[in-house]
PDB file of C-alpha atoms in Angstrom:
ATOM      1  CA  GLN A   1      11.815  -1.216  33.607  1.00 85.00           C
ATOM      2  CA  VAL A   2       9.999   2.053  33.176  1.00 92.00           C
ATOM      3  CA  GLN A   3       6.428   2.298  32.703  1.00 96.00           C
ATOM      4  CA  LEU A   4       4.812   5.365  30.977  1.00 97.00           C
ATOM      5  CA  VAL A   5       1.318   6.354  31.079  1.00 98.00           C
ATOM      6  CA  GLU A   6       0.153   9.381  28.863  1.00 98.00           C
ATOM      7  CA  SER A   7      -2.998  11.426  29.615  1.00 98.00           C
ATOM      8  CA  GLY A   8      -4.531  14.708  28.659  1.00 97.00           C
ATOM      9  CA  GLY A   9      -5.729  13.843  25.143  1.00 97.00           C
ATOM     10  CA  GLY A  10      -9.207  14.419  23.876  1.00 97.00           C
ATOM     11  CA  LEU A  11     -11.276  16.301  21.542  1.00 97.00           C
ATOM     12  CA  VAL A  12     -10.472  19.957  21.050  1.00 97.00           C
ATOM     13  CA  GLN A  13     -11.394  22.730  18.633  1.00 97.00           C
ATOM     14  CA  ALA A  14      -8.854  24.267  16.187  1.00 98.00           C
ATOM     15  CA  GLY A  15      -7.056  27.015  17.720  1.00 97.00           C
ATOM     16  CA  GLY A  16      -7.143  25.460  21.416  1.00 97.00           C
ATOM     17  CA  SER A  17      -4.625  24.014  23.370  1.00 97.00           C
ATOM     18  CA  LEU A  18      -3.861  20.848  25.251  1.00 97.00           C
ATOM     19  CA  ARG A  19      -1.313  19.724  27.803  1.00 98.00           C
ATOM     20  CA  LEU A  20      -0.499  16.201  27.532  1.00 98.00           C
ATOM     21  CA  SER A  21       1.171  14.446  30.599  1.00 98.00           C
ATOM     22  CA  CYS A  22       3.525  11.446  30.571  1.00 98.00           C
ATOM     23  CA  ALA A  23       3.603   9.958  34.106  1.00 98.00           C
ATOM     24  CA  ALA A  24       6.692   7.566  34.767  1.00 97.00           C
ATOM     25  CA  SER A  25       7.068   4.986  37.314  1.00 92.00           C
ATOM     26  CA  GLY A  26       9.463   2.090  37.973  1.00 82.00           C
ATOM     27  CA  ARG A  27      13.174   3.702  37.731  1.00 79.00           C
ATOM     28  CA  THR A  28      14.549   7.177  38.322  1.00 89.00           C
ATOM     29  CA  PHE A  29      12.868   9.333  36.119  1.00 93.00           C
ATOM     30  CA  GLU A  30      15.688  11.892  36.207  1.00 93.00           C
ATOM     31  CA  ASN A  31      18.083   9.342  34.578  1.00 94.00           C
ATOM     32  CA  TYR A  32      16.076   9.340  31.432  1.00 96.00           C
ATOM     33  CA  ALA A  33      15.552  11.432  28.370  1.00 97.00           C
ATOM     34  CA  VAL A  34      12.097  11.646  27.434  1.00 98.00           C
ATOM     35  CA  GLY A  35      10.463  12.311  24.007  1.00 98.00           C
ATOM     36  CA  TRP A  36       7.124  12.761  22.329  1.00 98.00           C
ATOM     37  CA  PHE A  37       6.127  11.183  19.073  1.00 98.00           C
ATOM     38  CA  ARG A  38       2.788  11.064  17.117  1.00 98.00           C
ATOM     39  CA  ARG A  39       1.252   8.897  14.766  1.00 98.00           C
ATOM     40  CA  ALA A  40      -1.541  10.435  12.509  1.00 97.00           C
ATOM     41  CA  PRO A  41      -4.195   8.281  10.728  1.00 93.00           C
ATOM     42  CA  GLY A  42      -2.511   6.578   7.788  1.00 94.00           C
ATOM     43  CA  LYS A  43       0.837   7.907   8.486  1.00 96.00           C
ATOM     44  CA  GLU A  44       4.103   6.830  10.131  1.00 95.00           C
ATOM     45  CA  ARG A  45       5.101   7.650  13.530  1.00 95.00           C
ATOM     46  CA  GLU A  46       7.123  10.929  13.728  1.00 96.00           C
ATOM     47  CA  TYR A  47       9.154  12.563  16.219  1.00 97.00           C
ATOM     48  CA  VAL A  48       7.656  15.699  18.030  1.00 98.00           C
ATOM     49  CA  ALA A  49      10.192  16.754  20.607  1.00 98.00           C
ATOM     50  CA  SER A  50      12.646  15.505  23.390  1.00 98.00           C
ATOM     51  CA  ILE A  51      14.029  16.873  26.634  1.00 98.00           C
ATOM     52  CA  SER A  52      17.400  15.793  28.029  1.00 97.00           C
ATOM     53  CA  LEU A  53      18.288  14.801  31.707  1.00 95.00           C
ATOM     54  CA  ASN A  54      19.120  18.471  32.347  1.00 94.00           C
ATOM     55  CA  SER A  55      16.262  19.767  30.486  1.00 95.00           C
ATOM     56  CA  ASN A  56      17.582  20.904  27.330  1.00 97.00           C
ATOM     57  CA  THR A  57      14.770  20.808  24.614  1.00 98.00           C
ATOM     58  CA  TYR A  58      14.676  19.689  21.039  1.00 98.00           C
ATOM     59  CA  TYR A  59      12.060  19.746  18.583  1.00 98.00           C
ATOM     60  CA  ALA A  60      11.031  18.695  15.038  1.00 97.00           C
ATOM     61  CA  ASP A  61      10.860  21.537  12.706  1.00 96.00           C
ATOM     62  CA  PHE A  62       7.084  21.552  12.438  1.00 96.00           C
ATOM     63  CA  ALA A  63       6.898  21.643  16.327  1.00 97.00           C
ATOM     64  CA  LYS A  64       8.778  24.698  16.976  1.00 97.00           C
ATOM     65  CA  GLY A  65       6.757  27.420  18.197  1.00 96.00           C
ATOM     66  CA  ARG A  66       3.665  25.678  19.037  1.00 97.00           C
ATOM     67  CA  PHE A  67       4.789  22.616  21.016  1.00 98.00           C
ATOM     68  CA  THR A  68       6.644  22.923  24.472  1.00 98.00           C
ATOM     69  CA  ILE A  69       8.042  19.889  25.978  1.00 98.00           C
ATOM     70  CA  SER A  70       8.895  20.076  29.627  1.00 98.00           C
ATOM     71  CA  ARG A  71       9.680  17.700  32.652  1.00 97.00           C
ATOM     72  CA  ASP A  72       9.118  17.773  36.396  1.00 96.00           C
ATOM     73  CA  ASN A  73      11.575  15.212  37.958  1.00 95.00           C
ATOM     74  CA  ALA A  74       9.837  15.525  41.347  1.00 94.00           C
ATOM     75  CA  LYS A  75       6.594  14.390  39.999  1.00 96.00           C
ATOM     76  CA  SER A  76       8.284  11.862  37.558  1.00 96.00           C
ATOM     77  CA  THR A  77       6.205  13.460  34.872  1.00 97.00           C
ATOM     78  CA  ALA A  78       6.855  14.985  31.464  1.00 98.00           C
ATOM     79  CA  TYR A  79       4.528  17.241  29.585  1.00 98.00           C
ATOM     80  CA  LEU A  80       3.921  18.341  25.965  1.00 98.00           C
ATOM     81  CA  GLU A  81       1.914  21.384  25.742  1.00 98.00           C
ATOM     82  CA  ILE A  82       0.419  22.071  22.164  1.00 98.00           C
ATOM     83  CA  ASP A  83      -0.889  25.679  21.335  1.00 97.00           C
ATOM     84  CA  SER A  84      -2.789  26.870  18.323  1.00 97.00           C
ATOM     85  CA  LEU A  85      -3.915  23.169  17.652  1.00 97.00           C
ATOM     86  CA  LYS A  86      -4.714  22.609  13.948  1.00 97.00           C
ATOM     87  CA  PRO A  87      -6.624  19.594  12.450  1.00 97.00           C
ATOM     88  CA  GLU A  88      -3.360  18.200  11.084  1.00 96.00           C
ATOM     89  CA  ASP A  89      -2.217  17.632  14.721  1.00 97.00           C
ATOM     90  CA  THR A  90      -4.936  14.894  14.989  1.00 98.00           C
ATOM     91  CA  ALA A  91      -2.957  11.946  16.035  1.00 98.00           C
ATOM     92  CA  VAL A  92      -2.042   9.445  18.936  1.00 98.00           C
ATOM     93  CA  TYR A  93       0.711  11.055  20.825  1.00 98.00           C
ATOM     94  CA  TYR A  94       3.186   8.652  22.672  1.00 98.00           C
ATOM     95  CA  CYS A  95       5.874   9.459  25.115  1.00 98.00           C
ATOM     96  CA  ALA A  96       9.058   7.537  25.258  1.00 98.00           C
ATOM     97  CA  ALA A  97      12.012   7.356  27.606  1.00 97.00           C
ATOM     98  CA  ASP A  98      15.617   6.068  27.343  1.00 96.00           C
ATOM     99  CA  PRO A  99      18.838   7.082  29.137  1.00 95.00           C
ATOM    100  CA  ASN A 100      20.397   7.853  25.554  1.00 95.00           C
ATOM    101  CA  LEU A 101      19.117  11.270  24.246  1.00 93.00           C
ATOM    102  CA  LEU A 102      20.584  10.518  20.912  1.00 94.00           C
ATOM    103  CA  LEU A 103      18.120   7.916  20.196  1.00 94.00           C
ATOM    104  CA  PHE A 104      15.576  10.645  20.015  1.00 95.00           C
ATOM    105  CA  LEU A 105      17.646  12.912  17.843  1.00 93.00           C
ATOM    106  CA  ASN A 106      18.698  10.360  15.207  1.00 92.00           C
ATOM    107  CA  GLY A 107      15.612   9.190  13.452  1.00 87.00           C
ATOM    108  CA  ARG A 108      17.140   6.211  12.385  1.00 88.00           C
ATOM    109  CA  ARG A 109      17.617   5.179  15.997  1.00 90.00           C
ATOM    110  CA  ASN A 110      14.103   6.086  17.303  1.00 92.00           C
ATOM    111  CA  TYR A 111      13.117   2.177  17.262  1.00 91.00           C
ATOM    112  CA  ASP A 112      15.869   1.502  19.799  1.00 93.00           C
ATOM    113  CA  ILE A 113      14.311   3.558  22.422  1.00 95.00           C
ATOM    114  CA  ASN A 114      13.526   1.255  25.294  1.00 94.00           C
ATOM    115  CA  TYR A 115      10.330   2.437  26.942  1.00 96.00           C
ATOM    116  CA  TRP A 116       7.099   3.643  25.286  1.00 97.00           C
ATOM    117  CA  GLY A 117       3.724   4.505  26.561  1.00 97.00           C
ATOM    118  CA  GLN A 118       0.483   3.326  25.179  1.00 97.00           C
ATOM    119  CA  GLY A 119      -0.517   6.716  23.573  1.00 97.00           C
ATOM    120  CA  THR A 120      -3.244   9.303  24.070  1.00 98.00           C
ATOM    121  CA  GLN A 121      -5.524  10.369  21.247  1.00 98.00           C
ATOM    122  CA  VAL A 122      -5.733  13.955  20.164  1.00 98.00           C
ATOM    123  CA  THR A 123      -8.524  14.802  17.836  1.00 98.00           C
ATOM    124  CA  VAL A 124      -8.724  18.416  16.727  1.00 98.00           C
ATOM    125  CA  SER A 125     -11.967  19.547  14.841  1.00 97.00           C
ATOM    126  CA  SER A 126     -12.119  22.365  12.362  1.00 92.00           C
TER     127      SER A 126
END
């Protein structure tokens, strides 16, 4: 089992930045790929970004340029930095972990990802 706890969300003005954290416990974090997803009000959950065991990074098209995913294996923590926040970034952001990176990269396989956090709310005011 891997437990994931997100933090760092909040209310921020458009144009600001946030760094979300995903703290993992329970298993060896370095053996897991990690990804971030979000669910905006009234919308389905969507993939944001993922990072492999050796820190290769992958982004959804909308996330390229403003979102940065990273990980610190020594702290068993992954991060998602969001710059130039927009009101449309308002959502609950979830982190997820699985040994299989392909589950993040294949949208049809996202639901097979084994471990999910409870989410952290990000609200961007205009």
